[in-house]
CSV table of C-alpha atoms and ligand atoms in Angstrom, one decimal:
chain,number,residue,atom,x,y,z
A,1,MET,CA,-150.1,-266.8,62.0
A,2,SER,CA,-147.6,-266.9,59.1
A,3,GLU,CA,-148.7,-267.3,55.4
A,4,LEU,CA,-150.2,-270.5,54.2
A,5,PRO,CA,-147.9,-272.8,52.3
A,6,LYS,CA,-147.9,-272.8,48.6
A,7,THR,CA,-150.2,-275.6,47.2
A,8,PRO,CA,-150.4,-275.4,43.4
A,9,LEU,CA,-151.4,-279.1,43.2
A,10,LEU,CA,-154.1,-279.0,45.8
A,11,ASP,CA,-155.3,-275.7,44.3
A,12,GLU,CA,-156.4,-277.7,41.2
A,13,LEU,CA,-159.0,-279.6,43.6
A,14,GLU,CA,-160.6,-276.2,44.4
A,15,LYS,CA,-161.6,-275.6,40.8
A,16,GLY,CA,-165.0,-276.7,39.4
A,17,PRO,CA,-168.4,-276.4,40.8
A,18,TRP,CA,-168.3,-278.6,43.9
A,19,PRO,CA,-167.2,-277.8,47.5
A,20,SER,CA,-163.6,-278.7,48.1
A,21,PHE,CA,-162.0,-280.3,51.2
A,22,VAL,CA,-158.9,-278.2,50.2
A,23,THR,CA,-160.8,-274.9,50.8
A,24,GLU,CA,-161.9,-276.3,54.1
A,25,ILE,CA,-158.3,-277.3,55.3
A,26,LYS,CA,-157.1,-273.9,54.1
A,27,LYS,CA,-159.8,-272.1,56.2
A,28,ALA,CA,-158.7,-274.2,59.2
A,29,ALA,CA,-155.0,-273.7,58.4
A,30,LYS,CA,-155.4,-269.9,58.8
A,31,LYS,CA,-156.0,-270.3,62.6
A,32,ASN,CA,-154.5,-273.7,63.5
A,33,LEU,CA,-150.9,-275.0,63.2
A,34,MET,CA,-151.9,-278.6,62.8
A,35,ALA,CA,-154.1,-277.8,59.9
A,36,LYS,CA,-151.3,-275.9,58.3
A,37,ASP,CA,-148.9,-278.7,58.6
A,38,GLU,CA,-151.6,-281.2,57.4
A,39,LEU,CA,-152.0,-278.9,54.3
A,40,ALA,CA,-148.3,-278.8,53.6
A,41,GLN,CA,-147.7,-282.4,54.0
A,42,LEU,CA,-150.8,-283.2,51.7
A,43,GLU,CA,-149.2,-281.0,49.0
A,44,LYS,CA,-145.9,-282.9,49.4
A,45,SER,CA,-147.8,-286.3,49.0
A,46,TYR,CA,-149.4,-285.1,45.8
A,47,THR,CA,-146.0,-283.9,44.6
A,48,ASP,CA,-144.2,-287.0,45.4
A,49,LYS,CA,-147.1,-289.3,44.6
A,50,ARG,CA,-147.1,-291.1,48.0
A,51,GLY,CA,-148.5,-290.9,51.3
A,52,TYR,CA,-146.8,-289.7,54.5
A,53,TRP,CA,-149.0,-291.0,57.2
A,54,LYS,CA,-148.0,-294.2,59.1
A,55,HIS,CA,-149.9,-296.2,61.6
A,56,GLY,CA,-148.3,-297.6,64.8
A,57,GLY,CA,-148.4,-297.5,68.5
A,58,ILE,CA,-151.4,-297.7,70.7
A,59,VAL,CA,-153.1,-294.6,71.6
A,60,GLY,CA,-156.3,-294.1,73.5
A,61,VAL,CA,-158.0,-292.7,76.6
A,62,ARG,CA,-158.0,-294.4,79.9
A,63,GLY,CA,-160.5,-297.4,80.1
A,64,TYR,CA,-161.1,-297.5,76.4
A,65,GLY,CA,-159.4,-299.7,73.9
A,66,ALA,CA,-161.2,-298.2,71.0
A,67,GLY,CA,-162.2,-294.9,69.6
A,68,VAL,CA,-158.9,-293.3,68.7
A,69,ILE,CA,-156.8,-294.3,65.7
A,70,GLY,CA,-153.3,-293.6,65.9
A,71,ARG,CA,-151.7,-291.6,63.0
A,72,TYR,CA,-148.2,-290.4,62.7
A,73,SER,CA,-146.3,-288.4,60.1
A,74,SER,CA,-143.4,-290.1,58.7
A,75,LEU,CA,-141.9,-286.6,58.2
A,76,PRO,CA,-142.0,-285.2,61.7
A,77,ASP,CA,-139.0,-282.9,61.4
A,78,GLN,CA,-140.5,-281.3,58.4
A,79,PHE,CA,-144.1,-281.1,59.8
A,80,PRO,CA,-143.7,-281.1,63.5
A,81,ASN,CA,-147.4,-279.9,64.2
A,82,VAL,CA,-148.6,-283.3,62.8
A,83,ALA,CA,-145.8,-285.4,64.2
A,84,ASN,CA,-148.7,-287.3,65.8
A,85,PHE,CA,-152.2,-286.5,64.3
A,86,HIS,CA,-154.7,-288.9,65.8
A,87,THR,CA,-158.2,-289.5,64.6
A,88,VAL,CA,-160.9,-289.5,67.1
A,89,ARG,CA,-164.3,-291.0,66.6
A,90,ILE,CA,-167.2,-289.8,68.5
A,91,ASN,CA,-170.4,-291.9,68.9
A,92,SER,CA,-172.9,-290.5,66.5
A,93,ILE,CA,-176.8,-289.8,67.3
A,94,ALA,CA,-179.0,-292.5,66.0
A,95,GLY,CA,-180.3,-291.0,62.8
A,96,PHE,CA,-177.7,-288.4,62.8
A,97,PHE,CA,-180.0,-285.7,64.4
A,98,TYR,CA,-178.2,-282.7,66.1
A,99,THR,CA,-179.1,-279.5,67.3
A,100,SER,CA,-177.0,-276.6,66.0
A,101,ASP,CA,-176.0,-275.8,69.6
A,102,ALA,CA,-174.6,-279.4,69.8
A,103,ILE,CA,-172.5,-279.0,66.8
A,104,LYS,CA,-171.1,-275.5,67.8
A,105,MET,CA,-170.2,-277.1,71.1
A,106,MET,CA,-168.4,-279.9,69.5
A,107,CYS,CA,-166.5,-277.6,67.2
A,108,ASP,CA,-165.5,-275.3,70.0
A,109,ILE,CA,-164.0,-278.2,71.9
A,110,TRP,CA,-162.3,-279.5,68.8
A,111,ASP,CA,-160.7,-276.2,68.0
A,112,LYS,CA,-159.3,-276.0,71.5
A,113,TYR,CA,-157.7,-279.4,71.3
A,114,GLY,CA,-157.4,-280.5,67.7
A,115,SER,CA,-157.0,-279.6,64.1
A,116,GLY,CA,-160.5,-278.1,63.7
A,117,LEU,CA,-161.0,-280.5,60.8
A,118,THR,CA,-164.0,-282.9,61.1
A,119,ASN,CA,-165.8,-285.4,58.9
A,120,PHE,CA,-169.5,-285.8,59.4
A,121,HIS,CA,-169.8,-288.8,59.1
A,122,GLY,CA,-167.2,-291.4,58.6
A,123,SER,CA,-168.4,-294.6,56.6
A,124,THR,CA,-168.9,-296.4,59.8
A,125,GLY,CA,-171.1,-293.6,60.9
A,126,ASP,CA,-169.1,-291.8,63.7
A,127,ILE,CA,-168.3,-288.2,63.9
A,128,ILE,CA,-164.8,-288.1,63.0
A,129,LEU,CA,-162.4,-285.4,64.4
A,130,LEU,CA,-159.4,-285.5,62.2
A,131,GLY,CA,-156.1,-284.9,63.9
A,132,THR,CA,-154.9,-284.2,67.6
A,133,ASN,CA,-151.8,-285.0,69.4
A,134,THR,CA,-151.3,-287.7,72.1
A,135,GLU,CA,-151.3,-285.1,75.0
A,136,ASN,CA,-154.6,-283.6,74.0
A,137,LEU,CA,-156.6,-286.8,74.0
A,138,GLU,CA,-157.4,-287.1,77.8
A,139,PRO,CA,-158.6,-283.5,78.2
A,140,LEU,CA,-160.5,-283.7,74.9
A,141,PHE,CA,-162.2,-286.8,76.0
A,142,ALA,CA,-163.0,-285.3,79.4
A,143,GLU,CA,-164.7,-282.3,77.8
A,144,PHE,CA,-166.7,-284.5,75.6
A,145,SER,CA,-167.8,-287.0,78.0
A,146,SER,CA,-168.7,-284.4,80.7
A,147,ARG,CA,-171.3,-283.1,78.1
A,148,GLY,CA,-172.7,-286.6,77.5
A,149,TRP,CA,-170.9,-287.7,74.5
A,150,ASP,CA,-169.0,-290.9,74.2
A,151,LEU,CA,-166.3,-292.5,72.0
A,152,GLY,CA,-167.1,-294.6,69.1
A,153,GLY,CA,-165.9,-298.1,68.1
A,154,SER,CA,-162.6,-298.9,66.2
A,155,GLY,CA,-160.3,-301.8,65.6
A,156,SER,CA,-161.5,-305.4,66.4
A,157,ALA,CA,-164.6,-304.1,68.4
A,158,MET,CA,-168.2,-303.6,67.7
A,159,ARG,CA,-168.5,-300.5,65.7
A,160,THR,CA,-170.8,-297.6,66.4
A,161,PRO,CA,-174.2,-298.9,65.3
A,162,SER,CA,-176.0,-296.6,62.8
A,163,CYS,CA,-179.4,-296.3,61.2
A,164,CYS,CA,-181.7,-294.5,58.9
A,165,VAL,CA,-183.9,-291.8,59.9
A,166,GLY,CA,-186.7,-294.3,60.6
A,167,PRO,CA,-189.9,-293.2,62.0
A,168,ALA,CA,-188.6,-289.9,62.7
A,169,ARG,CA,-189.2,-288.8,59.2
A,170,CYS,CA,-190.1,-291.7,57.0
A,171,GLU,CA,-193.6,-293.1,56.7
A,172,TRP,CA,-192.4,-296.4,55.5
A,173,SER,CA,-190.4,-297.3,58.3
A,174,ASN,CA,-191.6,-300.7,59.8
A,175,ILE,CA,-189.5,-300.6,63.0
A,176,ASP,CA,-188.1,-297.9,65.4
A,177,THR,CA,-184.6,-297.8,63.9
A,178,LEU,CA,-183.5,-295.0,66.4
A,179,ASP,CA,-184.6,-296.9,69.4
A,180,ILE,CA,-183.0,-300.2,68.2
A,181,THR,CA,-179.7,-298.4,67.6
A,182,TYR,CA,-179.9,-296.7,71.0
A,183,SER,CA,-180.6,-300.0,72.8
A,184,ILE,CA,-177.8,-301.9,70.9
A,185,THR,CA,-175.5,-299.1,71.9
A,186,GLN,CA,-176.3,-299.3,75.6
A,187,GLU,CA,-176.4,-303.0,75.7
A,188,PHE,CA,-173.0,-303.6,74.0
A,189,GLN,CA,-170.9,-300.9,75.7
A,190,ASP,CA,-168.2,-303.5,76.5
A,191,GLU,CA,-168.0,-304.8,73.0
A,192,LEU,CA,-168.0,-301.3,71.6
A,193,HIS,CA,-165.2,-299.9,73.8
A,194,ARG,CA,-162.9,-302.9,74.3
A,195,PRO,CA,-161.8,-304.7,71.2
A,196,ALA,CA,-162.0,-308.4,72.0
A,197,PHE,CA,-163.2,-309.9,68.7
A,198,PRO,CA,-161.4,-311.4,65.8
A,199,TYR,CA,-162.1,-308.2,63.6
A,200,LYS,CA,-164.7,-305.4,63.3
A,201,PHE,CA,-168.4,-306.1,63.8
A,202,LYS,CA,-171.0,-303.5,62.4
A,203,PHE,CA,-174.8,-303.1,63.0
A,204,LYS,CA,-176.9,-301.0,60.7
A,205,THR,CA,-180.6,-300.8,60.8
A,206,ALA,CA,-182.9,-299.8,58.0
A,207,GLY,CA,-186.7,-299.2,58.4
A,208,CYS,CA,-187.5,-300.9,55.2
A,209,ALA,CA,-185.9,-302.6,52.2
A,210,VAL,CA,-185.3,-299.4,50.4
A,211,ASP,CA,-182.4,-299.4,52.9
A,212,CYS,CA,-181.3,-295.7,52.9
A,213,ILE,CA,-178.4,-296.8,55.4
A,214,ALA,CA,-177.1,-299.2,52.7
A,215,SER,CA,-177.1,-302.0,55.7
A,216,ILE,CA,-177.2,-304.8,53.2
A,217,ALA,CA,-173.8,-303.8,51.8
A,218,ARG,CA,-172.2,-302.5,54.8
A,219,ALA,CA,-173.0,-304.4,58.0
A,220,ASP,CA,-172.0,-307.6,59.6
A,221,CYS,CA,-175.6,-307.8,61.0
A,222,SER,CA,-178.2,-305.8,58.9
A,223,ILE,CA,-181.6,-305.3,60.5
A,224,ILE,CA,-184.2,-304.4,57.9
A,225,GLY,CA,-187.8,-303.6,58.6
A,226,THR,CA,-190.4,-305.6,56.9
A,227,TRP,CA,-194.2,-306.6,57.3
A,228,LYS,CA,-196.1,-309.8,57.2
A,229,GLY,CA,-199.5,-308.7,55.8
A,230,ASN,CA,-200.6,-307.9,52.3
A,231,ILE,CA,-199.8,-304.8,50.2
A,232,ALA,CA,-203.0,-302.7,50.3
A,233,ILE,CA,-203.9,-301.3,46.9
A,234,ASP,CA,-205.8,-298.1,46.1
A,235,GLN,CA,-206.9,-298.8,42.6
A,236,ASP,CA,-208.0,-295.2,42.1
A,237,ALA,CA,-204.5,-294.0,43.1
A,238,VAL,CA,-203.0,-296.4,40.6
A,239,LYS,CA,-205.1,-294.9,37.8
A,240,TRP,CA,-203.8,-291.6,39.1
A,241,TYR,CA,-200.2,-292.5,38.5
A,242,GLU,CA,-201.1,-293.8,35.0
A,243,LYS,CA,-202.9,-290.7,34.0
A,244,ASN,CA,-199.9,-288.6,35.1
A,245,GLY,CA,-197.6,-290.5,32.9
A,246,MET,CA,-196.4,-293.7,34.7
A,247,ASN,CA,-196.2,-296.8,32.6
A,248,ILE,CA,-197.5,-299.2,35.2
A,249,GLN,CA,-196.5,-302.4,33.2
A,250,GLU,CA,-193.1,-301.2,32.4
A,251,GLU,CA,-192.0,-299.3,35.5
A,252,ILE,CA,-193.8,-301.4,38.2
A,253,VAL,CA,-195.0,-304.8,37.0
A,254,ASN,CA,-192.1,-305.8,34.9
A,255,ARG,CA,-189.5,-304.6,37.6
A,256,CYS,CA,-191.0,-306.7,40.4
A,257,PRO,CA,-188.1,-309.1,41.1
A,258,THR,CA,-190.6,-312.0,42.0
A,259,LYS,CA,-192.9,-311.4,39.1
A,260,CYS,CA,-195.9,-311.5,41.6
A,261,MET,CA,-197.7,-308.4,40.1
A,262,SER,CA,-200.0,-308.1,37.2
A,263,TYR,CA,-201.9,-305.2,35.6
A,264,ASP,CA,-204.7,-305.5,32.9
A,265,GLY,CA,-205.1,-301.8,32.4
A,266,LYS,CA,-207.9,-301.6,34.9
A,267,THR,CA,-206.7,-303.6,38.1
A,268,LEU,CA,-203.3,-303.9,39.7
A,269,LYS,CA,-203.1,-307.5,41.4
A,270,ILE,CA,-200.4,-308.7,43.7
A,271,ASN,CA,-199.9,-312.2,44.8
A,272,ASP,CA,-198.6,-311.5,48.2
A,273,GLU,CA,-197.5,-315.1,49.0
A,274,ASP,CA,-194.8,-314.6,46.4
A,275,CYS,CA,-193.9,-311.1,47.2
A,276,SER,CA,-190.3,-310.6,48.8
A,277,ARG,CA,-191.2,-307.2,50.4
A,278,CYS,CA,-188.5,-305.5,48.3
A,279,MET,CA,-190.3,-302.1,48.4
A,280,HIS,CA,-189.8,-301.4,44.8
A,281,CYS,CA,-193.6,-301.0,43.8
A,282,ILE,CA,-194.3,-299.0,47.2
A,283,ALA,CA,-191.4,-296.7,46.8
A,284,LYS,CA,-192.5,-295.9,43.2
A,285,MET,CA,-196.2,-295.6,44.0
A,286,THR,CA,-196.4,-294.3,47.5
A,287,LYS,CA,-199.9,-293.0,47.1
A,288,ALA,CA,-201.3,-296.3,45.8
A,289,LEU,CA,-199.6,-299.1,47.8
A,290,LYS,CA,-198.8,-299.6,51.4
A,291,PRO,CA,-197.8,-302.4,53.7
A,292,THR,CA,-200.2,-303.9,56.2
A,293,GLY,CA,-200.3,-306.3,59.1
A,294,GLU,CA,-197.6,-307.2,61.6
A,295,ARG,CA,-194.2,-305.4,61.4
A,296,GLY,CA,-190.7,-306.6,62.4
A,297,ALA,CA,-187.2,-307.1,60.8
A,298,THR,CA,-185.4,-309.3,58.7
A,299,ILE,CA,-182.0,-310.2,60.1
A,300,LEU,CA,-179.2,-310.7,57.8
A,301,ILE,CA,-175.5,-311.5,58.4
A,302,GLY,CA,-172.2,-311.0,56.6
A,303,SER,CA,-171.8,-308.0,54.4
A,304,LYS,CA,-168.4,-306.3,54.0
A,305,ALA,CA,-165.9,-304.5,51.9
A,306,PRO,CA,-163.2,-306.6,50.1
A,307,PHE,CA,-160.5,-308.0,52.5
A,308,VAL,CA,-159.8,-311.6,52.9
A,309,ILE,CA,-162.3,-312.3,50.2
A,310,GLY,CA,-164.1,-309.9,47.9
A,311,ALA,CA,-167.0,-307.7,48.8
A,312,THR,CA,-170.2,-309.4,50.1
A,313,LEU,CA,-173.8,-308.6,50.7
A,314,SER,CA,-175.5,-309.7,53.8
A,315,TRP,CA,-177.8,-312.7,53.5
A,316,VAL,CA,-180.9,-313.7,55.3
A,317,ILE,CA,-180.6,-315.5,58.5
A,318,ILE,CA,-183.9,-314.9,60.2
A,319,PRO,CA,-186.7,-313.9,57.9
A,320,PHE,CA,-188.8,-312.2,60.5
A,321,MET,CA,-188.1,-311.2,64.0
A,322,LYS,CA,-190.4,-309.2,66.2
A,323,MET,CA,-188.7,-305.8,67.1
A,324,GLU,CA,-190.0,-304.6,70.5
A,325,PRO,CA,-188.1,-303.1,73.3
A,326,PRO,CA,-185.8,-304.4,75.0
A,327,TYR,CA,-185.1,-306.5,71.8
A,328,THR,CA,-184.1,-309.5,73.9
A,329,GLU,CA,-184.4,-312.0,70.8
A,330,LEU,CA,-182.1,-309.9,68.8
A,331,LYS,CA,-179.5,-309.4,71.7
A,332,GLU,CA,-179.4,-313.1,72.6
A,333,PHE,CA,-179.2,-313.9,68.8
A,334,THR,CA,-176.2,-311.5,68.5
A,335,ARG,CA,-174.4,-313.0,71.6
A,336,LYS,CA,-174.7,-316.4,70.0
A,337,VAL,CA,-173.1,-315.3,66.8
A,338,TRP,CA,-170.2,-313.8,68.5
A,339,GLU,CA,-169.7,-316.9,70.5
A,340,TYR,CA,-169.4,-318.8,67.3
A,341,TRP,CA,-167.1,-316.2,65.7
A,342,ASP,CA,-165.0,-316.3,69.1
A,343,GLU,CA,-164.7,-320.0,68.8
A,344,TYR,CA,-163.7,-320.4,65.3
A,345,GLY,CA,-162.8,-317.0,63.7
A,346,LYS,CA,-159.4,-316.5,62.7
A,347,ASN,CA,-157.6,-313.2,63.3
A,348,ARG,CA,-159.0,-310.4,61.0
A,349,GLU,CA,-161.8,-312.7,59.7
A,350,ARG,CA,-165.2,-311.1,59.6
A,351,ILE,CA,-168.2,-313.1,60.6
A,352,GLY,CA,-169.3,-313.6,57.0
A,353,GLU,CA,-166.1,-314.8,55.9
A,354,LEU,CA,-166.1,-317.3,58.8
A,355,ILE,CA,-169.5,-318.6,57.6
A,356,ILE,CA,-168.3,-318.8,54.0
A,357,ARG,CA,-165.2,-320.8,55.2
A,358,ARG,CA,-167.0,-323.2,57.4
A,359,GLY,CA,-170.3,-323.3,55.7
A,360,MET,CA,-173.9,-322.2,56.6
A,361,ARG,CA,-174.8,-325.5,58.0
A,362,ASP,CA,-172.1,-325.4,60.6
A,363,PHE,CA,-173.3,-321.9,61.6
A,364,LEU,CA,-177.0,-322.5,61.7
A,365,GLU,CA,-176.4,-325.5,63.8
A,366,TYR,CA,-174.3,-323.6,66.3
A,367,VAL,CA,-176.6,-320.7,66.7
A,368,GLY,CA,-179.6,-323.1,66.8
A,369,ILE,CA,-181.7,-321.8,63.8
A,370,GLN,CA,-183.6,-324.1,61.4
A,371,PRO,CA,-182.7,-323.7,57.8
A,372,ASP,CA,-185.3,-322.1,55.8
A,373,PRO,CA,-185.7,-321.7,51.9
A,374,ARG,CA,-185.6,-317.9,52.4
A,375,MET,CA,-181.9,-318.1,53.5
A,376,VAL,CA,-180.8,-319.8,50.2
A,377,LYS,CA,-178.6,-317.3,48.3
A,378,GLU,CA,-177.7,-319.4,45.4
A,379,PRO,CA,-180.3,-321.9,44.6
A,380,ARG,CA,-178.9,-325.5,43.7
A,381,ARG,CA,-175.5,-324.7,45.1
A,382,ASP,CA,-176.1,-324.1,48.8
A,383,PRO,CA,-178.5,-326.6,50.1
A,384,PHE,CA,-178.5,-325.7,53.9
A,385,TYR,CA,-180.6,-328.7,54.9
A,386,PHE,CA,-178.8,-331.4,56.6
A,387,TRP,CA,-179.6,-334.8,58.1
A,388,LYS,CA,-177.8,-336.5,61.0
A,389,GLU,CA,-177.4,-340.1,61.0
A,390,GLU,CA,-179.8,-340.6,64.2
A,391,GLU,CA,-182.4,-338.7,62.4
A,392,LEU,CA,-182.6,-341.2,59.4
A,393,VAL,CA,-185.1,-344.0,59.6
A,394,PRO,CA,-183.5,-347.1,60.7
A,395,ASN,CA,-183.3,-349.9,58.1
A,396,SER,CA,-184.8,-347.7,55.6
A,397,LYS,CA,-184.5,-349.0,52.2
A,398,LEU,CA,-184.5,-345.5,50.7
B,1,SF4,FE1,-193.0,-307.1,44.0
B,1,SF4,FE2,-191.3,-305.9,45.7
B,1,SF4,FE3,-193.7,-304.9,45.2
B,1,SF4,FE4,-193.3,-307.2,46.5
B,1,SF4,S1,-192.7,-305.3,47.2
B,1,SF4,S2,-194.9,-306.9,44.9
B,1,SF4,S3,-191.6,-308.2,45.5
B,1,SF4,S4,-192.1,-305.0,43.6
């Protein structure tokens, strides 16, 4: 293959202590023409201070409406090997566990049909294959699917659900995040592959409120493991932390968001009724504290990046849901939420934005959930309680 293009501006991004995506593109460009043109076009973008990718046209594989994102160069004469350079999303494994054989197999297929460039993982959670042309999509998909892989979600569809490593590696996981993610993926195949919603819908499942998958900030439906019992305290272990330099008052008690802890230098106490299960104290003193009692999940709705309105975090809709296979309650609840969104959502309006527009009362009434003080996001501003005329006492003087 001919020499790599000169890239003085991109070369700057290889300086410094960190791995550089430029180095990786250069490696791929030595053996792949698409990667070579991608490198050259990127340098031009840096030189001209503008992007040369454009969206447009529907691309995909037969039977699927999602999973491939069309990308085209606006300079096809100059960079013919990236005239079309589509992104392919492959549905990732719950918890992101792969064998090295599986990764090698994926890379071999991708070298054959695409640019060789990948992104493990995109922010949705998919395996991202960066850049192939339209003709290669069907054979690429055939090879992946014959080995048991599937496309991920894109566009106005349910996106590939993702989760933290959960019980596979973490002792604090209250729920089987991996199984929940797998079950959701299997149940909602249609919604994943055939975009029919007003806009995207993401599920993310975390085993506890430490929320290593950042579900509270990145999912239309955040499923966060929790517990019902008290926090068990090993007072000797508390002392051990103190002896080893931890300031229990400063680092633990004062930072409890609900102020339900106290420490007199001898005994740590928790008023469990007021504990919000935030995990702060447990994550800091893992030897001393642990949850007890029934396990399940808190279901929250509505987080998203800025779009119609600014970024939002999810807020509590169901404080405690049992999470046992086949997760019927969660699936029925989800279908009801989608029905509401189908009925009232505007084009490109996320479920959280719809709830903000129409009000929480409207949403709760539709999905048939009773208001609960734990749902209140901003006290004194959003009272979700509502009374209907027929519920008021007739002739009441109040
Ligand atoms: Fe306080 Fe959070 Fe610990 Fe509960 S889990 S006692 S709210 S720090």
